[in-house]
Amino acid sequence: GTTTVTWRPYQRLDLVATGGHYWLDYDEGLDPRALPRVDKVYSYGGGFGFFLRGYPGTRLGITVERAKRESILEDHRYDTIRYYTNVGFSF
């Protein structure tokens, strides 16, 4: 699951915090040699958005997130930083 909390301290600015945790349960595979396993993915991050003409309106946002995946398969593990930009419209 994923959770997002948004706080708007000013009419034109909002702050965002995110967090997530997933279990990827592989009980069968197409290949008979496939390993039954459970991979775990964790993520958390934050960012901000700016409304060009105040809320409601056009919002430009930036979010930075750290994501980590734990797996018994070495080529499926990662620990990375992600950068997102977004544009939103509200009416």
Short mmCIF file of N, CA, C and O in Angstrom, two decimals:
data_model
loop_
_atom_site.label_atom_id
_atom_site.label_comp_id
_atom_site.label_asym_id
_atom_site.label_seq_id
_atom_site.Cartn_x
_atom_site.Cartn_y
_atom_site.Cartn_z
N GLY A 1 0.81 -1.17 0.00
CA GLY A 1 0.00 0.00 0.00
C GLY A 1 0.86 1.24 0.00
O GLY A 1 2.06 1.20 0.26
N THR A 2 0.25 2.33 -0.31
CA THR A 2 0.92 3.64 -0.36
C THR A 2 0.06 4.67 0.36
O THR A 2 -1.16 4.63 0.27
N THR A 3 0.71 5.58 1.05
CA THR A 3 0.03 6.67 1.73
C THR A 3 0.65 8.00 1.29
O THR A 3 1.86 8.11 1.17
N THR A 4 -0.20 8.98 1.06
CA THR A 4 0.25 10.33 0.72
C THR A 4 -0.47 11.32 1.61
O THR A 4 -1.69 11.26 1.76
N VAL A 5 0.30 12.22 2.21
CA VAL A 5 -0.26 13.29 3.05
C VAL A 5 0.13 14.62 2.43
O VAL A 5 1.31 14.84 2.10
N THR A 6 -0.85 15.49 2.23
CA THR A 6 -0.60 16.80 1.63
C THR A 6 -1.03 17.88 2.60
O THR A 6 -2.11 17.81 3.17
N TRP A 7 -0.18 18.87 2.77
CA TRP A 7 -0.48 20.01 3.64
C TRP A 7 -0.30 21.28 2.82
O TRP A 7 0.73 21.46 2.17
N ARG A 8 -1.30 22.17 2.85
CA ARG A 8 -1.23 23.42 2.12
C ARG A 8 -1.11 24.57 3.11
O ARG A 8 -2.10 25.10 3.59
N PRO A 9 0.12 24.99 3.45
CA PRO A 9 0.28 26.08 4.42
C PRO A 9 -0.08 27.45 3.85
O PRO A 9 -0.38 28.36 4.61
N TYR A 10 -0.02 27.59 2.53
CA TYR A 10 -0.34 28.85 1.86
C TYR A 10 -1.23 28.56 0.67
O TYR A 10 -1.28 27.42 0.18
N GLN A 11 -1.91 29.55 0.17
CA GLN A 11 -2.84 29.39 -0.96
C GLN A 11 -2.14 28.82 -2.20
O GLN A 11 -2.73 28.05 -2.93
N ARG A 12 -0.87 29.15 -2.42
CA ARG A 12 -0.20 28.75 -3.65
C ARG A 12 0.85 27.65 -3.46
O ARG A 12 1.50 27.25 -4.41
N LEU A 13 1.02 27.13 -2.24
CA LEU A 13 2.07 26.15 -1.97
C LEU A 13 1.51 24.96 -1.19
O LEU A 13 0.73 25.15 -0.26
N ASP A 14 1.92 23.75 -1.57
CA ASP A 14 1.60 22.60 -0.74
C ASP A 14 2.84 21.72 -0.56
O ASP A 14 3.75 21.74 -1.38
N LEU A 15 2.86 21.00 0.55
CA LEU A 15 3.94 20.08 0.88
C LEU A 15 3.38 18.66 0.90
O LEU A 15 2.26 18.44 1.38
N VAL A 16 4.15 17.71 0.39
CA VAL A 16 3.67 16.34 0.23
C VAL A 16 4.66 15.38 0.89
O VAL A 16 5.87 15.52 0.72
N ALA A 17 4.14 14.40 1.63
CA ALA A 17 4.95 13.31 2.19
C ALA A 17 4.33 12.00 1.73
O ALA A 17 3.11 11.84 1.73
N THR A 18 5.16 11.04 1.30
CA THR A 18 4.67 9.76 0.81
C THR A 18 5.42 8.61 1.47
O THR A 18 6.57 8.76 1.89
N GLY A 19 4.77 7.48 1.55
CA GLY A 19 5.40 6.27 2.06
C GLY A 19 4.68 5.06 1.49
O GLY A 19 3.48 5.10 1.24
N GLY A 20 5.44 3.99 1.28
CA GLY A 20 4.82 2.80 0.72
C GLY A 20 5.55 1.54 1.14
O GLY A 20 6.74 1.57 1.47
N HIS A 21 4.81 0.44 1.14
CA HIS A 21 5.40 -0.87 1.45
C HIS A 21 4.60 -1.92 0.68
O HIS A 21 3.38 -1.95 0.74
N TYR A 22 5.31 -2.75 -0.09
CA TYR A 22 4.67 -3.78 -0.90
C TYR A 22 5.35 -5.12 -0.66
O TYR A 22 6.55 -5.18 -0.46
N TRP A 23 4.55 -6.18 -0.72
CA TRP A 23 5.07 -7.54 -0.73
C TRP A 23 4.76 -8.11 -2.11
O TRP A 23 3.60 -8.13 -2.53
N LEU A 24 5.77 -8.57 -2.81
CA LEU A 24 5.59 -9.18 -4.12
C LEU A 24 5.75 -10.69 -3.93
O LEU A 24 6.86 -11.19 -3.76
N ASP A 25 4.65 -11.40 -3.92
CA ASP A 25 4.62 -12.83 -3.58
C ASP A 25 4.65 -13.66 -4.87
O ASP A 25 3.67 -13.72 -5.60
N TYR A 26 5.79 -14.32 -5.13
CA TYR A 26 5.96 -15.17 -6.30
C TYR A 26 5.85 -16.63 -5.83
O TYR A 26 6.80 -17.18 -5.31
N ASP A 27 4.68 -17.23 -6.03
CA ASP A 27 4.52 -18.61 -5.58
C ASP A 27 4.73 -19.62 -6.72
O ASP A 27 5.07 -20.76 -6.48
N GLU A 28 4.55 -19.19 -7.97
CA GLU A 28 4.78 -20.06 -9.12
C GLU A 28 5.37 -19.23 -10.25
O GLU A 28 5.12 -18.04 -10.36
N GLY A 29 6.12 -19.88 -11.11
CA GLY A 29 6.68 -19.19 -12.25
C GLY A 29 6.44 -19.99 -13.52
O GLY A 29 6.07 -21.17 -13.47
N LEU A 30 6.66 -19.36 -14.66
CA LEU A 30 6.52 -20.06 -15.93
C LEU A 30 7.64 -21.08 -16.12
O LEU A 30 7.44 -22.14 -16.70
N ASP A 31 8.80 -20.76 -15.61
CA ASP A 31 9.96 -21.65 -15.67
C ASP A 31 9.90 -22.61 -14.48
O ASP A 31 9.75 -22.17 -13.35
N PRO A 32 10.02 -23.91 -14.70
CA PRO A 32 9.95 -24.84 -13.56
C PRO A 32 11.08 -24.65 -12.54
O PRO A 32 10.97 -25.07 -11.40
N ARG A 33 12.16 -23.97 -12.94
CA ARG A 33 13.25 -23.69 -12.00
C ARG A 33 13.01 -22.42 -11.19
O ARG A 33 13.83 -22.05 -10.36
N ALA A 34 11.90 -21.72 -11.42
CA ALA A 34 11.60 -20.47 -10.72
C ALA A 34 11.48 -20.72 -9.22
O ALA A 34 10.91 -21.73 -8.78
N LEU A 35 12.01 -19.79 -8.44
CA LEU A 35 11.99 -19.91 -6.99
C LEU A 35 10.74 -19.26 -6.40
O LEU A 35 10.44 -18.12 -6.71
N PRO A 36 10.01 -19.96 -5.54
CA PRO A 36 8.96 -19.26 -4.79
C PRO A 36 9.64 -18.31 -3.80
O PRO A 36 10.57 -18.70 -3.11
N ARG A 37 9.20 -17.07 -3.78
CA ARG A 37 9.85 -16.07 -2.93
C ARG A 37 8.90 -14.92 -2.66
O ARG A 37 7.87 -14.79 -3.31
N VAL A 38 9.27 -14.09 -1.71
CA VAL A 38 8.55 -12.85 -1.42
C VAL A 38 9.57 -11.72 -1.45
O VAL A 38 10.49 -11.70 -0.64
N ASP A 39 9.42 -10.80 -2.40
CA ASP A 39 10.25 -9.61 -2.45
C ASP A 39 9.53 -8.50 -1.70
O ASP A 39 8.30 -8.42 -1.73
N LYS A 40 10.29 -7.63 -1.04
CA LYS A 40 9.70 -6.51 -0.30
C LYS A 40 10.22 -5.21 -0.89
O LYS A 40 11.40 -5.07 -1.16
N VAL A 41 9.30 -4.26 -1.09
CA VAL A 41 9.65 -2.95 -1.63
C VAL A 41 9.21 -1.89 -0.62
O VAL A 41 8.07 -1.89 -0.17
N TYR A 42 10.14 -1.02 -0.25
CA TYR A 42 9.88 0.08 0.67
C TYR A 42 10.14 1.40 -0.07
O TYR A 42 11.08 1.49 -0.85
N SER A 43 9.35 2.41 0.20
CA SER A 43 9.61 3.71 -0.39
C SER A 43 9.10 4.81 0.55
O SER A 43 8.15 4.61 1.29
N TYR A 44 9.79 5.93 0.52
CA TYR A 44 9.35 7.11 1.25
C TYR A 44 9.95 8.33 0.57
O TYR A 44 10.97 8.25 -0.11
N GLY A 45 9.27 9.46 0.73
CA GLY A 45 9.77 10.67 0.08
C GLY A 45 8.93 11.87 0.43
O GLY A 45 8.03 11.82 1.27
N GLY A 46 9.23 12.94 -0.25
CA GLY A 46 8.52 14.19 -0.02
C GLY A 46 8.74 15.14 -1.17
O GLY A 46 9.59 14.92 -2.03
N GLY A 47 7.95 16.19 -1.16
CA GLY A 47 8.09 17.18 -2.23
C GLY A 47 7.21 18.37 -1.96
O GLY A 47 6.65 18.54 -0.87
N PHE A 48 7.07 19.19 -2.98
CA PHE A 48 6.23 20.37 -2.86
C PHE A 48 5.59 20.68 -4.21
O PHE A 48 6.04 20.22 -5.26
N GLY A 49 4.53 21.44 -4.14
CA GLY A 49 3.84 21.89 -5.35
C GLY A 49 3.55 23.36 -5.26
O GLY A 49 3.37 23.91 -4.17
N PHE A 50 3.49 24.00 -6.41
CA PHE A 50 3.24 25.43 -6.48
C PHE A 50 2.09 25.66 -7.45
O PHE A 50 2.14 25.19 -8.60
N PHE A 51 1.05 26.35 -7.00
CA PHE A 51 -0.09 26.69 -7.86
C PHE A 51 0.20 28.01 -8.55
O PHE A 51 0.49 29.02 -7.90
N LEU A 52 0.15 28.02 -9.88
CA LEU A 52 0.52 29.20 -10.65
C LEU A 52 -0.36 30.41 -10.36
O LEU A 52 0.14 31.52 -10.25
N ARG A 53 -1.67 30.21 -10.23
CA ARG A 53 -2.56 31.34 -9.95
C ARG A 53 -3.40 31.09 -8.71
O ARG A 53 -4.50 31.59 -8.58
N GLY A 54 -2.89 30.29 -7.80
CA GLY A 54 -3.64 29.96 -6.59
C GLY A 54 -4.51 28.73 -6.82
O GLY A 54 -4.69 28.26 -7.93
N TYR A 55 -5.02 28.19 -5.72
CA TYR A 55 -5.86 26.99 -5.79
C TYR A 55 -7.30 27.41 -6.00
O TYR A 55 -7.76 28.34 -5.35
N PRO A 56 -8.11 26.79 -6.83
CA PRO A 56 -7.77 25.75 -7.79
C PRO A 56 -7.07 26.34 -9.01
O PRO A 56 -7.21 27.53 -9.30
N GLY A 57 -6.35 25.52 -9.71
CA GLY A 57 -5.63 25.98 -10.89
C GLY A 57 -4.57 24.98 -11.31
O GLY A 57 -4.63 23.81 -10.97
N THR A 58 -3.58 25.48 -12.00
CA THR A 58 -2.49 24.64 -12.48
C THR A 58 -1.43 24.50 -11.40
O THR A 58 -0.97 25.49 -10.84
N ARG A 59 -1.01 23.25 -11.13
CA ARG A 59 -0.03 22.97 -10.09
C ARG A 59 1.20 22.33 -10.71
O ARG A 59 1.11 21.37 -11.47
N LEU A 60 2.37 22.86 -10.39
CA LEU A 60 3.65 22.27 -10.78
C LEU A 60 4.28 21.68 -9.52
O LEU A 60 4.33 22.34 -8.48
N GLY A 61 4.74 20.43 -9.61
CA GLY A 61 5.26 19.78 -8.42
C GLY A 61 6.55 19.03 -8.66
O GLY A 61 6.86 18.62 -9.77
N ILE A 62 7.32 18.85 -7.58
CA ILE A 62 8.55 18.07 -7.58
C ILE A 62 8.51 17.15 -6.37
O ILE A 62 8.17 17.58 -5.26
N THR A 63 8.85 15.88 -6.57
CA THR A 63 8.89 14.90 -5.49
C THR A 63 10.19 14.12 -5.57
O THR A 63 10.62 13.76 -6.66
N VAL A 64 10.81 13.86 -4.42
CA VAL A 64 12.01 13.02 -4.33
C VAL A 64 11.64 11.83 -3.47
O VAL A 64 11.03 11.98 -2.41
N GLU A 65 12.01 10.62 -3.93
CA GLU A 65 11.62 9.41 -3.24
C GLU A 65 12.80 8.44 -3.18
O GLU A 65 13.53 8.29 -4.15
N ARG A 66 12.96 7.78 -2.05
CA ARG A 66 13.94 6.70 -1.92
C ARG A 66 13.17 5.39 -1.98
O ARG A 66 12.18 5.22 -1.27
N ALA A 67 13.62 4.47 -2.82
CA ALA A 67 12.96 3.17 -2.98
C ALA A 67 14.00 2.07 -2.82
O ALA A 67 15.12 2.17 -3.32
N LYS A 68 13.61 1.02 -2.10
CA LYS A 68 14.51 -0.10 -1.86
C LYS A 68 13.72 -1.40 -2.04
O LYS A 68 12.60 -1.52 -1.56
N ARG A 69 14.34 -2.36 -2.75
CA ARG A 69 13.72 -3.67 -2.94
C ARG A 69 14.65 -4.73 -2.39
O ARG A 69 15.84 -4.77 -2.72
N GLU A 70 14.10 -5.60 -1.55
CA GLU A 70 14.84 -6.73 -0.99
C GLU A 70 14.36 -8.01 -1.67
O GLU A 70 13.16 -8.25 -1.77
N SER A 71 15.32 -8.82 -2.13
CA SER A 71 14.99 -10.05 -2.83
C SER A 71 16.12 -11.06 -2.62
O SER A 71 17.27 -10.67 -2.41
N ILE A 72 15.80 -12.36 -2.71
CA ILE A 72 16.85 -13.36 -2.65
C ILE A 72 17.62 -13.42 -3.98
O ILE A 72 18.72 -13.95 -4.04
N LEU A 73 17.05 -12.85 -5.04
CA LEU A 73 17.71 -12.79 -6.34
C LEU A 73 18.49 -11.48 -6.44
O LEU A 73 17.91 -10.39 -6.33
N GLU A 74 19.78 -11.59 -6.62
CA GLU A 74 20.64 -10.40 -6.60
C GLU A 74 20.28 -9.38 -7.69
O GLU A 74 20.32 -8.17 -7.45
N ASP A 75 19.91 -9.84 -8.88
CA ASP A 75 19.61 -8.90 -9.96
C ASP A 75 18.23 -8.23 -9.81
O ASP A 75 17.87 -7.38 -10.60
N HIS A 76 17.46 -8.58 -8.77
CA HIS A 76 16.18 -7.93 -8.50
C HIS A 76 16.27 -6.94 -7.34
O HIS A 76 15.30 -6.26 -7.04
N ARG A 77 17.41 -6.83 -6.70
CA ARG A 77 17.58 -5.89 -5.58
C ARG A 77 17.96 -4.50 -6.10
O ARG A 77 18.69 -4.38 -7.07
N TYR A 78 17.44 -3.48 -5.42
CA TYR A 78 17.87 -2.11 -5.72
C TYR A 78 17.66 -1.22 -4.51
O TYR A 78 16.88 -1.52 -3.62
N ASP A 79 18.38 -0.13 -4.50
CA ASP A 79 18.27 0.92 -3.49
C ASP A 79 18.58 2.21 -4.24
O ASP A 79 19.74 2.46 -4.58
N THR A 80 17.56 3.00 -4.52
CA THR A 80 17.74 4.13 -5.43
C THR A 80 16.96 5.36 -4.98
O THR A 80 16.04 5.27 -4.19
N ILE A 81 17.34 6.48 -5.53
CA ILE A 81 16.62 7.75 -5.34
C ILE A 81 15.92 8.06 -6.66
O ILE A 81 16.51 7.98 -7.73
N ARG A 82 14.64 8.43 -6.56
CA ARG A 82 13.85 8.78 -7.74
C ARG A 82 13.42 10.23 -7.64
O ARG A 82 13.07 10.71 -6.57
N TYR A 83 13.41 10.90 -8.78
CA TYR A 83 12.96 12.29 -8.87
C TYR A 83 11.75 12.34 -9.81
O TYR A 83 11.81 11.81 -10.93
N TYR A 84 10.68 12.95 -9.35
CA TYR A 84 9.47 13.07 -10.16
C TYR A 84 9.11 14.55 -10.33
O TYR A 84 9.25 15.34 -9.41
N THR A 85 8.62 14.88 -11.50
CA THR A 85 7.99 16.17 -11.71
C THR A 85 6.57 15.89 -12.16
O THR A 85 6.28 14.87 -12.77
N ASN A 86 5.66 16.79 -11.85
CA ASN A 86 4.28 16.59 -12.27
C ASN A 86 3.58 17.91 -12.50
O ASN A 86 3.97 18.95 -11.96
N VAL A 87 2.57 17.84 -13.33
CA VAL A 87 1.71 18.97 -13.62
C VAL A 87 0.28 18.52 -13.36
O VAL A 87 -0.13 17.45 -13.81
N GLY A 88 -0.47 19.29 -12.60
CA GLY A 88 -1.84 18.94 -12.28
C GLY A 88 -2.77 20.11 -12.54
O GLY A 88 -2.36 21.29 -12.49
N PHE A 89 -4.00 19.78 -12.83
CA PHE A 89 -5.02 20.80 -13.08
C PHE A 89 -6.20 20.53 -12.18
O PHE A 89 -6.66 19.40 -12.06
N SER A 90 -6.72 21.55 -11.52
CA SER A 90 -7.93 21.41 -10.70
C SER A 90 -8.90 22.51 -11.09
O SER A 90 -8.51 23.59 -11.53
N PHE A 91 -10.18 22.20 -10.92
CA PHE A 91 -11.22 23.13 -11.34
C PHE A 91 -12.11 23.50 -10.19
O PHE A 91 -12.31 22.76 -9.29
#
